[in-house]
XYZ file of C-alpha atoms in Angstrom:
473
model
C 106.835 147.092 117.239
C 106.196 143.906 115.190
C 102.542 142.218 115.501
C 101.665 139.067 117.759
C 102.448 135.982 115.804
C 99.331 134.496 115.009
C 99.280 131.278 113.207
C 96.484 128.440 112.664
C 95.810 125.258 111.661
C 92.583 124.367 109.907
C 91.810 120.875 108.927
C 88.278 119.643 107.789
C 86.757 117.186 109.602
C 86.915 114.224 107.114
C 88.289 111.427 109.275
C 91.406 110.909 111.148
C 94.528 112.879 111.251
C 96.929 112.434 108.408
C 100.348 112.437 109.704
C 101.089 114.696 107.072
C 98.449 117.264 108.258
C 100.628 116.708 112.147
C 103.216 118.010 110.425
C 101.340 120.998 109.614
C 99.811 121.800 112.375
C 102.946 121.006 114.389
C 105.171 123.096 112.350
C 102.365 126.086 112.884
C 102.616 125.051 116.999
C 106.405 125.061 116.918
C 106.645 128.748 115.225
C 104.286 130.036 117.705
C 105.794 128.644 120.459
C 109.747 129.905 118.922
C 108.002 133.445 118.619
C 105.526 133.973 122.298
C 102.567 133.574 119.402
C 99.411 132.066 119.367
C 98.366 128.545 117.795
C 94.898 128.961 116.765
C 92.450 126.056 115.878
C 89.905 126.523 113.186
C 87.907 123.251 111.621
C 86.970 124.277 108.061
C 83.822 122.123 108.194
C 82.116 123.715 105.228
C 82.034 120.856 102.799
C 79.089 119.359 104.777
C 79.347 116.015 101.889
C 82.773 115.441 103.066
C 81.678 116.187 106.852
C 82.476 112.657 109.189
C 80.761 111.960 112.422
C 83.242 112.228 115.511
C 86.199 113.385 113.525
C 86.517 117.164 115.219
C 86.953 115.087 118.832
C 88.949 112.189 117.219
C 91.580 115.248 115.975
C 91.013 117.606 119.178
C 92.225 113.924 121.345
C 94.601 113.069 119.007
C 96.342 116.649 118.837
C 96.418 116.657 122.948
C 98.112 112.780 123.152
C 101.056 114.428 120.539
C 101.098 117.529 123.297
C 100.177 119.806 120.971
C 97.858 122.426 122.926
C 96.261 125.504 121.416
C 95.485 128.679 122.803
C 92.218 129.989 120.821
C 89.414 128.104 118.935
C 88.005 126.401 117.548
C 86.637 128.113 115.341
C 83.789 126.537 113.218
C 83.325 128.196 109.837
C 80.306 126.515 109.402
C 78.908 128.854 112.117
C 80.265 131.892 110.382
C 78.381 131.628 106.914
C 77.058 134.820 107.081
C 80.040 136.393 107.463
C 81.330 134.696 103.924
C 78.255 135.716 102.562
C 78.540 139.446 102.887
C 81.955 139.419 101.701
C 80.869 137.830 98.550
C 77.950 140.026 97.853
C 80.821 143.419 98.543
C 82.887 141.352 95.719
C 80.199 140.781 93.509
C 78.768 144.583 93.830
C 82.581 146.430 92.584
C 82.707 143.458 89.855
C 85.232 141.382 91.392
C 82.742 138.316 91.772
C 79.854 137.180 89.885
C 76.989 134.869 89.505
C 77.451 131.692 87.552
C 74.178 129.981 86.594
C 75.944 126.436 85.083
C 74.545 123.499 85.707
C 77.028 120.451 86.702
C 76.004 118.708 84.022
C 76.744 121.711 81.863
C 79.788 122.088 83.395
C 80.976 118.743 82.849
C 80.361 118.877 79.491
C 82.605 121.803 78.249
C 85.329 120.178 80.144
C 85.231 117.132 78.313
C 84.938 119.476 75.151
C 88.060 121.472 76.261
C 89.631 118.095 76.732
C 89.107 116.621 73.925
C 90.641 120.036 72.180
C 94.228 119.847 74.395
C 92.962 122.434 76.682
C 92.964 122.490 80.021
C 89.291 121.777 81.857
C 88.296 124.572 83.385
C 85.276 127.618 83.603
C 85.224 129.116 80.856
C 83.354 131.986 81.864
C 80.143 132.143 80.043
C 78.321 133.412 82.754
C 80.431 136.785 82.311
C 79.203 137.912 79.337
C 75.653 138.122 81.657
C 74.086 141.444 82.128
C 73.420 142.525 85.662
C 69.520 142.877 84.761
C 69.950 138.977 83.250
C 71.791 137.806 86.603
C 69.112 139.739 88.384
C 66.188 138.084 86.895
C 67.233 134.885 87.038
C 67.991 135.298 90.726
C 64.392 136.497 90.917
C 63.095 133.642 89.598
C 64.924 131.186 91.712
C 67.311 130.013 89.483
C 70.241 127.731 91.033
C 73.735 129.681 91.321
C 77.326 129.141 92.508
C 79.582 132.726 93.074
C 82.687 132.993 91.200
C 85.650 135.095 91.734
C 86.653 136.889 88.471
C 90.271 136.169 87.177
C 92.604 138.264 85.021
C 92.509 136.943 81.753
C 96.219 138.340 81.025
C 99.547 138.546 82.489
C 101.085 136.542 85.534
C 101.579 137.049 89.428
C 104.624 136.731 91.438
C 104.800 136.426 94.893
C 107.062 135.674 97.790
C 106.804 132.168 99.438
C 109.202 131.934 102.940
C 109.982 128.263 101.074
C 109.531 128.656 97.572
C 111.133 131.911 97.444
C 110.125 133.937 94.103
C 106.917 131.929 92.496
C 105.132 132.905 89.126
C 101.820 131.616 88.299
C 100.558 133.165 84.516
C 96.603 133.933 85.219
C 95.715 131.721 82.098
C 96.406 129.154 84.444
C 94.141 130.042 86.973
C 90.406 129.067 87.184
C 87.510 131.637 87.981
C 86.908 129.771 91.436
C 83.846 129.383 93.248
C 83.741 131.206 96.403
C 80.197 130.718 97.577
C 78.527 127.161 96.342
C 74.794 126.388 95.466
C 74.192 125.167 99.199
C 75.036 129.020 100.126
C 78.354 127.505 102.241
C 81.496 129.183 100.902
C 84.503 126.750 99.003
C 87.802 126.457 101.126
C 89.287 129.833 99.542
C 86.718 132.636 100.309
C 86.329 131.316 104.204
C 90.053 130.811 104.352
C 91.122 134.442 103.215
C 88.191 135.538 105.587
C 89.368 134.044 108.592
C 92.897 134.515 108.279
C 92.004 138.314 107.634
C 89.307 138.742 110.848
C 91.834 136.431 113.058
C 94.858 138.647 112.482
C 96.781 135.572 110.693
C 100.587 136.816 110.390
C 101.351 133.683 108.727
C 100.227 130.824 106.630
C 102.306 127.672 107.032
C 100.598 124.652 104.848
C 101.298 122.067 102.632
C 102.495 122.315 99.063
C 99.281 121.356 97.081
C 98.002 124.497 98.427
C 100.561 126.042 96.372
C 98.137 126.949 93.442
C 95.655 128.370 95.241
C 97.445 131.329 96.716
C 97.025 133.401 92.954
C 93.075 133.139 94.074
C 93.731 133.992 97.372
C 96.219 136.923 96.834
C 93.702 138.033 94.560
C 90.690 137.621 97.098
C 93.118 139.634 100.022
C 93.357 142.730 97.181
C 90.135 142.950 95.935
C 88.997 143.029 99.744
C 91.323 145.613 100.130
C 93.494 143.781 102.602
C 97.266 142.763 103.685
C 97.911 138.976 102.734
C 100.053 137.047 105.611
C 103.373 135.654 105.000
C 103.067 132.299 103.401
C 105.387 128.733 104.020
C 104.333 126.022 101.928
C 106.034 122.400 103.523
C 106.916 119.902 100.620
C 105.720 117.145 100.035
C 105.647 113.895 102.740
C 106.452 110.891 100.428
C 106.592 107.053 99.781
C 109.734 105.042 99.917
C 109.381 104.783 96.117
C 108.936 108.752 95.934
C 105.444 108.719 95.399
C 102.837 110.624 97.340
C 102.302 109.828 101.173
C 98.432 107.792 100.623
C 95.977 105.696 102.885
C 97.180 102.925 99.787
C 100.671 102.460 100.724
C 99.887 101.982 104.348
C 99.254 103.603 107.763
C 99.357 107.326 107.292
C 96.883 108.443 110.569
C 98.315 109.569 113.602
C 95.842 107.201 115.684
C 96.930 104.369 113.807
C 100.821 105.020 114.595
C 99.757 105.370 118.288
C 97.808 102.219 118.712
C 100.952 99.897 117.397
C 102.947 101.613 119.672
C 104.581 104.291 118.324
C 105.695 107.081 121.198
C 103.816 110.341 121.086
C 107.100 111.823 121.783
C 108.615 109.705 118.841
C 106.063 110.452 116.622
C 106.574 114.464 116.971
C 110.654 113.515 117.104
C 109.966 111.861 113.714
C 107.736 114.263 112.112
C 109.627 117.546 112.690
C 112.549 115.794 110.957
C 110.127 115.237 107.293
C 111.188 118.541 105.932
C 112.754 120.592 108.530
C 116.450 120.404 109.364
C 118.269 121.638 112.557
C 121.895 122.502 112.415
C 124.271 119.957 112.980
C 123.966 115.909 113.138
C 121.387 115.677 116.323
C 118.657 113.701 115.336
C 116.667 113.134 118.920
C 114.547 116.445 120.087
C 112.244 116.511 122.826
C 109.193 118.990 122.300
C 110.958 122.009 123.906
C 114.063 121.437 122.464
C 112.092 121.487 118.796
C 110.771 124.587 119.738
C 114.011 126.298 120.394
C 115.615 124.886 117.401
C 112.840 125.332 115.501
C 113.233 127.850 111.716
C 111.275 128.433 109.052
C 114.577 129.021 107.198
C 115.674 125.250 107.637
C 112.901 123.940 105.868
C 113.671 122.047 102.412
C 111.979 122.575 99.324
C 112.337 119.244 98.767
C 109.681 116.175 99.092
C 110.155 114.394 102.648
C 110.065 110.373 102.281
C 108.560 108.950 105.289
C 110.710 105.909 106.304
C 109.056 103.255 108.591
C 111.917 101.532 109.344
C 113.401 104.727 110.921
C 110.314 105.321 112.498
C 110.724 102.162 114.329
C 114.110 103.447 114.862
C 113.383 105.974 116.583
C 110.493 104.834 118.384
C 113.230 101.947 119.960
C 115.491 104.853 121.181
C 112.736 106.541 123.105
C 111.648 103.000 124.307
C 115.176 102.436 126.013
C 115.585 106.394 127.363
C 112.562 107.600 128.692
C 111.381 106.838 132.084
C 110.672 103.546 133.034
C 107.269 104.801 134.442
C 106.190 106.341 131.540
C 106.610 103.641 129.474
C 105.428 101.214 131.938
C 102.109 103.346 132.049
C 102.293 103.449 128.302
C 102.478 99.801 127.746
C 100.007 98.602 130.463
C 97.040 98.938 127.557
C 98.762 96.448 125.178
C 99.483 93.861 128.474
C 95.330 94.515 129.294
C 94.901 93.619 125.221
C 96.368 89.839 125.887
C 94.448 89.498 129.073
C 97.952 89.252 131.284
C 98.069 90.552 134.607
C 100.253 93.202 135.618
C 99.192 93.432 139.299
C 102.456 93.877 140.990
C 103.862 96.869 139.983
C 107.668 96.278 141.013
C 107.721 92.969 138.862
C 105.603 94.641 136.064
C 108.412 97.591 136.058
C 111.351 95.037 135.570
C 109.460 93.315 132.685
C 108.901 96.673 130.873
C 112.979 97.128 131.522
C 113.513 93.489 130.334
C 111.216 94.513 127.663
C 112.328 97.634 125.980
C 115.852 96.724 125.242
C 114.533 94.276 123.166
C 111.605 96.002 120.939
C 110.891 98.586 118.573
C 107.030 99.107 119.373
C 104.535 99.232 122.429
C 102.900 96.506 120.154
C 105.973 94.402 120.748
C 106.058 94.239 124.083
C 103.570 91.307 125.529
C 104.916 89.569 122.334
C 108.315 89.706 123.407
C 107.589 89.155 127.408
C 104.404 86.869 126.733
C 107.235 83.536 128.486
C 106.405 85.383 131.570
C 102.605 85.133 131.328
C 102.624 81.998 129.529
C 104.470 78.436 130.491
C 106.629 77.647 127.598
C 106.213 75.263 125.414
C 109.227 72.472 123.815
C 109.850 71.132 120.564
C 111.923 67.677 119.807
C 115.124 69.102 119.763
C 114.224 71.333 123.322
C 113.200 67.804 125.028
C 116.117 66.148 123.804
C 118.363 68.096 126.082
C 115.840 68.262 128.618
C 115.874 64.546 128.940
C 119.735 64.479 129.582
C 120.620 62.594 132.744
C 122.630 66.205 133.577
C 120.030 68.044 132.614
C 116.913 65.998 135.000
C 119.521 65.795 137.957
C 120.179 69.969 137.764
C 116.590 70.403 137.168
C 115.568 68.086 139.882
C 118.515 70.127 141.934
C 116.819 73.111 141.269
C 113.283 72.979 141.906
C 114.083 70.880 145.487
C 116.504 74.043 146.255
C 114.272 76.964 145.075
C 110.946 75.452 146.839
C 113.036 75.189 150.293
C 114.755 78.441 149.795
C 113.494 80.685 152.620
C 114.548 83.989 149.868
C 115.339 84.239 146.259
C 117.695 87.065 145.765
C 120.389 87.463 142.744
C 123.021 86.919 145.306
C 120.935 82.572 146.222
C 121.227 82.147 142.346
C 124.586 82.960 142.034
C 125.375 80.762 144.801
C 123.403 78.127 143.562
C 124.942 78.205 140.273
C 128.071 77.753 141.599
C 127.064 75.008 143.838
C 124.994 72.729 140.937
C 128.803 73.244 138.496
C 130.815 71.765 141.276
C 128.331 68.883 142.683
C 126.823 68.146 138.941
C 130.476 68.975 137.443
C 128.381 70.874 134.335
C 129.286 74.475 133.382
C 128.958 76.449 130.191
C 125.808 75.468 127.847
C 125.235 72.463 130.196
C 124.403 74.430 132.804
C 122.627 77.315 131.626
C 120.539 75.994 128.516
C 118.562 73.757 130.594
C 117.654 75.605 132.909
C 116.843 78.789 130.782
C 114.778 76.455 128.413
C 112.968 75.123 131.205
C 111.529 78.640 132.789
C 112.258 80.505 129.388
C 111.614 78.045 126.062
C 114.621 78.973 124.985
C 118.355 78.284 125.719
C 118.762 81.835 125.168
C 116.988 84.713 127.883
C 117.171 86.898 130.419
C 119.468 86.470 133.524
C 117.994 84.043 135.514
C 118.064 85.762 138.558
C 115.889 88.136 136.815
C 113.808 85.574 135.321
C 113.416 84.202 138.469
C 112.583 86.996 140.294
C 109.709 88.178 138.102
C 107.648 84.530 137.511
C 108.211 83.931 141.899
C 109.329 80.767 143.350
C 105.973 78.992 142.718
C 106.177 79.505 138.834
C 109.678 78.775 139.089
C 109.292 75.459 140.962
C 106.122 74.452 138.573
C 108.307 75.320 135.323
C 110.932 73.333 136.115
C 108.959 70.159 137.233
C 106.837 70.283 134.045
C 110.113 70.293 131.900
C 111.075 67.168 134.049
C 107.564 65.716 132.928
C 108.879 66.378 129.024
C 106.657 69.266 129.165
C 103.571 67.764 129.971
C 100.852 69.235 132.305
């Protein structure tokens, strides 16, 4: 019988979520969810310098608006020290792991020496050639330390990535890391192995500049005498212009995607895409439907480039096929924004359907709408054919027959339309641009019965008498 999946996502909590770290932890979500696994939260908050007020509940709310739930943690290693601790002193006591006394500044100056000679800048392991009576005195006397893992010297290691496929790292290559720093917390590497050993992780799916590591970490899992998980590593999320995905080139956290107006749906659509391919052409996916289409197999070695414009794309296809509700409950935040009042709930639902044929964003949407909330304002050219003699008399027509009107259905402006081409003798352009330009500001606009409808007969009435004033209050 094969084991539970078990699979985790473990960001540090250094500020908002990167959408490239949603794809991670989505891609993690969706293979548990393919397989009846678990999802498993763990915040690697051990880099207390890089630690950011807020950020663990900015991520936790951030992961639930994208509907991505998790069924353990999370886990804080920053509570588990002790744990990494004892693991390093077993590793250090059968000569895997030792102490290293360097100083930083020490440090920094063999790596400029090693520069300066070609080399690569890395340990150079002088603290080896310690005896353990050396180490111990100077750990008696109080000396600062770091503990480093010890790396073969010689040879190469090949293992199996479920992307990569066959991947050979030669050890010369690979540093003696630290696994437990002067502060006593443990780096990234020794509490990752840890965890993903004591929370029965079946598989590591992460990004591609984790790549390197995994010699260190394949290492760590056999001097620790234990089974390594099957590893994925995702490529790389890129630029337009093929470089890497950065805070420089624009919006890259999840928050700030959501707060333009990007769909949480859309943004999960969008994501999933950047690396992973389903079969066939389909490019729209609901959250469930990832899930079943979802394969480790169809993901692409190859960098992702993360394309705004389809983005927007996207995010306009959701806008025009989701339900209205939803998006009228989605968009009500952006309305409050502007101050405009959205009070009546059957008028504010036809706006929002006005709306979203027209838009690509949330953002967009009191933008595109705000000739509803706001009397329109004309320019030369708009009072020009406002001040037509054809244009005053069907205006004047118009706001006598609308304020008498005891109802104002689509059925009284059809009608009416009819009646102001015969008695005015104006169809076409003559009869609709005025009219539209005096409740719209544009000759061009919604149906007018719609228009209508949503601003009421008294807005109606007051538009079209302040375009017979030439626009003035």
């Amino acid at each position: 019988m094969n084991p539970e999946i078990r699979v985790r996502f473990a960001p540090s909590p250094t500020g908002y979520l990167h959408v490239g770290s949603l794809r991670t932890a989505l891609y993690n979500f969706l293979y548990a969810r393919r397989n009846s696994g678990k999802f498993i939260l763990r915040i690697e908050d051990t880099d207390q310098s890089r630690f950011v007020e807020g950020a663990v509940e900015n991520l936790i709310s951030t992961m639930q608006a994208v509907g991505l739930e998790y069924e353990e943690g999370p886990y804080f290693q920053s509570q588990r020290t002790e744990i990494y601790q004892d693991y390093a002193r077993q590793l250090i006591e059968k000569g895997a792991a030792y102490h290293c006394f360097c100083t930083p500044e020490e440090l920094e100056i063999r790596r400029q020496e090693q520069i300066e000679r070609g080399e690569d800048g890395k340990y150079d392991g002088r603290c080896l050639l310690l005896s353990r009576e050396e180490a111990a005195h100077r750990l008696q006397q109080g000396d600062a330390y770091v503990i480093r893992l010890r790396v073969p010297r010689e040879g190469e290691i090949i293992f199996h990535d479920l992307v990569r496929e066959k991947v050979v790292f030669p050890w010369d290559m690979v540093d003696d890391q630290v696994l437990i720093k002067s502060d006593g917390y443990p780096t990234y590497h020794l509490a990752n192995v840890v965890d993903d050993h004591l929370m029965q992780i079946t598989h590591v799916i992460r990004g591609e500049e984790w790549l390197s590591s995994v010699p260190k970490h394949l290492l760590l899992y056999q001097q620790l005498g234990w089974h390594p998980p099957k590893m994925a590593h995702l490529p790389l999320l890129l630029n337009p212009d093929k470089s890497k995905l950065s805070k420089r080139q624009g919006d890259v956290a999840v928050e700030d995607f959501l707060k333009k107006g990007i769909l949480p749906e859309t943004l999960i659509n969008f994501v999933a895409l950047l690396g992973w391919h389903p079969a066939g052409d389909r490019e729209i996916f609901s959250l469930p439907e990832l899930v079943n289409a979802f394969s480790l197999k169809r993901i692409s070695k190859a960098g992702a480039v993360f394309d705004q414009d389809k983005l927007k794309w996207m995010n306009g296809q959701y806008l025009r096929n989701l339900n209205l509700n939803i998006i009228a409950e989605r968009a009500k935040v952006f309305f409050q924004e502007k101050g405009y009042p959205i009070n009546d709930h059957e008028k504010y639902l036809k706006l929002i359907d006005f709306g979203r044929q027209r838009v690509s964003l949330l953002s967009e949407m009191p933008v595109e709408l705000k000739t509803f909330f706001l009397p329109p304002e004309f320019g030369a050219e708009d009072r020009l054919i406002l001040q037509q003699e054809k244009s005053r008399r069907l205006l004047e027509l118009w706001a006598d027959k609308l304020n008498s009107a005891r109802q104002i259905t689509a059925e009284e402006i059809t009608t009416l339309l009819q009646e102001s081409s015969q008695l005015l003798e104006i169809r076409g352009k003559d009869l609709y641009s005025p009219l539209r330009l005096a409740l719209w500001g544009s000759c061009h606009g919604p149906d007018l019965s719609l228009l209508i409808d949503i601003l009421g007969r008294e807005e109606s009435v007051n538009r079209l008498q302040k375009a017979l004033r030439g626009g003035k209050e």
